[in-house]
């Protein structure tokens, strides 16, 4: 039976993906701070915080208990709009999104290499290409995530381990912040895109494509504006 480990799955995209994988016959281990929001005979939940120094051991124990890891999806994430009175919230985004991913890879990749295969998927964002004064920690964490995942994938792919960077625009969860959310997709659509990614294992998925093209066109302009602002 194929086994997936989903990090960040009590809510949003991770939760919907967990349900979908279970419905398709996978065994799933989920890890989040809150208790399980899924009950299923093929589901095991681990309550852990990816910023906790004990997280790598907790993940390691979970992988050992599962016996195998065919797929690991890093869906844990936070993002707050900039509040100059609380820069710690920006630091948190970097800790959870980027460092949490790096800690996860630290544990999961050796398992996959030993097994001779596996698939690591990280939920980055189209925001990885943008300088975002409204949420600098989030944008920096996503730029770091994409860079890390793509580089790791280039090294691991010839050794049988696939790494996919998934760059969504807006997805309809509590994470989607801001007054305007152009081209927002449903969580179900996001899960369809992820399931295709699980089947085809591409290095990068950018979705929706039209939003990705707009972001690519806007990125240099946004960058120049941010540098010139006074
Ligand atoms: N929604 C969007 O518009 C959008 C767009 C592009 C990319 N993304 C990315 O997709 C990923 C999932 O987003 P989402 O929309 O599904 O967000 P969400 O609904 O807020 O879910 C985030 C999940 O992360 C978990 N989490 C947060 N902090 C954690 C921590 N310290 N340790 C362990 N788990 C933690 C949460 O569970 P607990 O609270 O139980 O820990 C929750 O299950 C994020 O990386 C996000 O940046 C989202």
PDB file of N, CA and C in Angstrom, residues 10-45:
ATOM      1  N   UNK A  10      -4.379  19.762   9.187  1.00  0.00           N
ATOM      2  CA  UNK A  10      -5.639  19.847   9.940  1.00  0.00           C
ATOM      3  C   UNK A  10      -6.608  20.799   9.253  1.00  0.00           C
ATOM      4  N   UNK A  11      -6.159  21.440   8.191  1.00  0.00           N
ATOM      5  CA  UNK A  11      -6.940  22.515   7.586  1.00  0.00           C
ATOM      6  C   UNK A  11      -6.528  22.679   6.119  1.00  0.00           C
ATOM      7  N   UNK A  12      -7.340  23.407   5.384  1.00  0.00           N
ATOM      8  CA  UNK A  12      -6.964  23.889   4.055  1.00  0.00           C
ATOM      9  C   UNK A  12      -6.574  22.810   3.055  1.00  0.00           C
ATOM     10  N   UNK A  13      -5.536  23.088   2.293  1.00  0.00           N
ATOM     11  CA  UNK A  13      -5.130  22.218   1.181  1.00  0.00           C
ATOM     12  C   UNK A  13      -4.639  20.868   1.709  1.00  0.00           C
ATOM     13  N   UNK A  14      -3.860  20.883   2.801  1.00  0.00           N
ATOM     14  CA  UNK A  14      -3.328  19.633   3.362  1.00  0.00           C
ATOM     15  C   UNK A  14      -4.438  18.689   3.800  1.00  0.00           C
ATOM     16  N   UNK A  15      -5.486  19.245   4.401  1.00  0.00           N
ATOM     17  CA  UNK A  15      -6.619  18.431   4.864  1.00  0.00           C
ATOM     18  C   UNK A  15      -7.356  17.819   3.664  1.00  0.00           C
ATOM     19  N   UNK A  16      -7.636  18.643   2.668  1.00  0.00           N
ATOM     20  CA  UNK A  16      -8.367  18.148   1.490  1.00  0.00           C
ATOM     21  C   UNK A  16      -7.546  17.096   0.752  1.00  0.00           C
ATOM     22  N   UNK A  17      -6.242  17.301   0.693  1.00  0.00           N
ATOM     23  CA  UNK A  17      -5.380  16.315   0.018  1.00  0.00           C
ATOM     24  C   UNK A  17      -5.347  14.998   0.799  1.00  0.00           C
ATOM     25  N   UNK A  18      -5.300  15.106   2.129  1.00  0.00           N
ATOM     26  CA  UNK A  18      -5.311  13.903   2.976  1.00  0.00           C
ATOM     27  C   UNK A  18      -6.562  13.077   2.683  1.00  0.00           C
ATOM     28  N   UNK A  19      -7.713  13.751   2.651  1.00  0.00           N
ATOM     29  CA  UNK A  19      -8.988  13.043   2.396  1.00  0.00           C
ATOM     30  C   UNK A  19      -8.972  12.390   1.024  1.00  0.00           C
ATOM     31  N   UNK A  20      -8.444  13.097   0.033  1.00  0.00           N
ATOM     32  CA  UNK A  20      -8.426  12.574  -1.334  1.00  0.00           C
ATOM     33  C   UNK A  20      -7.510  11.339  -1.424  1.00  0.00           C
ATOM     34  N   UNK A  21      -6.336  11.427  -0.812  1.00  0.00           N
ATOM     35  CA  UNK A  21      -5.405  10.288  -0.870  1.00  0.00           C
ATOM     36  C   UNK A  21      -6.018   9.066  -0.181  1.00  0.00           C
ATOM     37  N   UNK A  22      -6.668   9.295   0.970  1.00  0.00           N
ATOM     38  CA  UNK A  22      -7.318   8.177   1.671  1.00  0.00           C
ATOM     39  C   UNK A  22      -8.405   7.565   0.783  1.00  0.00           C
ATOM     40  N   UNK A  23      -9.146   8.415   0.089  1.00  0.00           N
ATOM     41  CA  UNK A  23     -10.230   7.900  -0.761  1.00  0.00           C
ATOM     42  C   UNK A  23      -9.678   7.112  -1.947  1.00  0.00           C
ATOM     43  N   UNK A  24      -8.412   7.353  -2.285  1.00  0.00           N
ATOM     44  CA  UNK A  24      -7.800   6.616  -3.399  1.00  0.00           C
ATOM     45  C   UNK A  24      -6.949   5.437  -2.903  1.00  0.00           C
ATOM     46  N   UNK A  25      -7.100   5.090  -1.627  1.00  0.00           N
ATOM     47  CA  UNK A  25      -6.474   3.860  -1.131  1.00  0.00           C
ATOM     48  C   UNK A  25      -5.101   4.008  -0.504  1.00  0.00           C
ATOM     49  N   UNK A  26      -4.623   5.260  -0.396  1.00  0.00           N
ATOM     50  CA  UNK A  26      -3.320   5.463   0.248  1.00  0.00           C
ATOM     51  C   UNK A  26      -3.467   5.314   1.769  1.00  0.00           C
ATOM     52  N   UNK A  27      -2.360   4.961   2.431  1.00  0.00           N
ATOM     53  CA  UNK A  27      -2.253   5.134   3.884  1.00  0.00           C
ATOM     54  C   UNK A  27      -1.612   6.506   4.097  1.00  0.00           C
ATOM     55  N   UNK A  28      -2.083   7.241   5.089  1.00  0.00           N
ATOM     56  CA  UNK A  28      -1.576   8.607   5.290  1.00  0.00           C
ATOM     57  C   UNK A  28      -1.193   8.821   6.751  1.00  0.00           C
ATOM     58  N   UNK A  29      -0.024   9.436   6.950  1.00  0.00           N
ATOM     59  CA  UNK A  29       0.341   9.972   8.255  1.00  0.00           C
ATOM     60  C   UNK A  29       0.280  11.484   8.129  1.00  0.00           C
ATOM     61  N   UNK A  30      -0.451  12.126   9.021  1.00  0.00           N
ATOM     62  CA  UNK A  30      -0.560  13.577   8.982  1.00  0.00           C
ATOM     63  C   UNK A  30       0.103  14.182  10.208  1.00  0.00           C
ATOM     64  N   UNK A  31       0.670  15.354  10.021  1.00  0.00           N
ATOM     65  CA  UNK A  31       1.350  16.009  11.138  1.00  0.00           C
ATOM     66  C   UNK A  31       0.992  17.496  11.144  1.00  0.00           C
ATOM     67  N   UNK A  32       0.475  17.957  12.273  1.00  0.00           N
ATOM     68  CA  UNK A  32       0.118  19.375  12.463  1.00  0.00           C
ATOM     69  C   UNK A  32       0.136  19.655  13.962  1.00  0.00           C
ATOM     70  N   UNK A  33      -0.008  20.926  14.332  1.00  0.00           N
ATOM     71  CA  UNK A  33      -0.019  21.234  15.773  1.00  0.00           C
ATOM     72  C   UNK A  33      -1.305  20.749  16.417  1.00  0.00           C
ATOM     73  N   UNK A  34      -2.432  20.925  15.723  1.00  0.00           N
ATOM     74  CA  UNK A  34      -3.715  20.559  16.326  1.00  0.00           C
ATOM     75  C   UNK A  34      -3.992  19.069  16.194  1.00  0.00           C
ATOM     76  N   UNK A  35      -4.932  18.550  17.003  1.00  0.00           N
ATOM     77  CA  UNK A  35      -5.259  17.125  16.886  1.00  0.00           C
ATOM     78  C   UNK A  35      -5.907  16.815  15.531  1.00  0.00           C
ATOM     79  N   UNK A  36      -6.042  15.525  15.261  1.00  0.00           N
ATOM     80  CA  UNK A  36      -6.551  15.076  13.963  1.00  0.00           C
ATOM     81  C   UNK A  36      -7.921  15.643  13.652  1.00  0.00           C
ATOM     82  N   UNK A  37      -8.135  15.992  12.381  1.00  0.00           N
ATOM     83  CA  UNK A  37      -9.473  16.370  11.925  1.00  0.00           C
ATOM     84  C   UNK A  37      -9.984  15.310  10.930  1.00  0.00           C
ATOM     85  N   UNK A  38      -9.247  14.185  10.850  1.00  0.00           N
ATOM     86  CA  UNK A  38      -9.623  13.077   9.965  1.00  0.00           C
ATOM     87  C   UNK A  38      -9.652  11.812  10.804  1.00  0.00           C
ATOM     88  N   UNK A  39     -10.673  10.999  10.590  1.00  0.00           N
ATOM     89  CA  UNK A  39     -10.692   9.670  11.231  1.00  0.00           C
ATOM     90  C   UNK A  39     -10.807   8.638  10.133  1.00  0.00           C
ATOM     91  N   UNK A  40      -9.846   7.710  10.094  1.00  0.00           N
ATOM     92  CA  UNK A  40      -9.861   6.695   9.035  1.00  0.00           C
ATOM     93  C   UNK A  40      -8.945   5.565   9.474  1.00  0.00           C
ATOM     94  N   UNK A  41      -9.279   4.339   9.061  1.00  0.00           N
ATOM     95  CA  UNK A  41      -8.446   3.193   9.491  1.00  0.00           C
ATOM     96  C   UNK A  41      -7.032   3.263   8.908  1.00  0.00           C
ATOM     97  N   UNK A  42      -6.869   3.981   7.772  1.00  0.00           N
ATOM     98  CA  UNK A  42      -5.529   4.079   7.192  1.00  0.00           C
ATOM     99  C   UNK A  42      -4.866   5.414   7.524  1.00  0.00           C
ATOM    100  N   UNK A  43      -5.391   6.101   8.546  1.00  0.00           N
ATOM    101  CA  UNK A  43      -4.845   7.416   8.891  1.00  0.00           C
ATOM    102  C   UNK A  43      -4.231   7.430  10.297  1.00  0.00           C
ATOM    103  N   UNK A  44      -3.020   7.973  10.387  1.00  0.00           N
ATOM    104  CA  UNK A  44      -2.362   8.155  11.692  1.00  0.00           C
ATOM    105  C   UNK A  44      -2.015   9.633  11.827  1.00  0.00           C
ATOM    106  N   UNK A  45      -2.317  10.193  12.996  1.00  0.00           N
ATOM    107  CA  UNK A  45      -2.030  11.618  13.194  1.00  0.00           C
ATOM    108  C   UNK A  45      -0.925  11.817  14.235  1.00  0.00           C
TER     109      UNK A  45
END
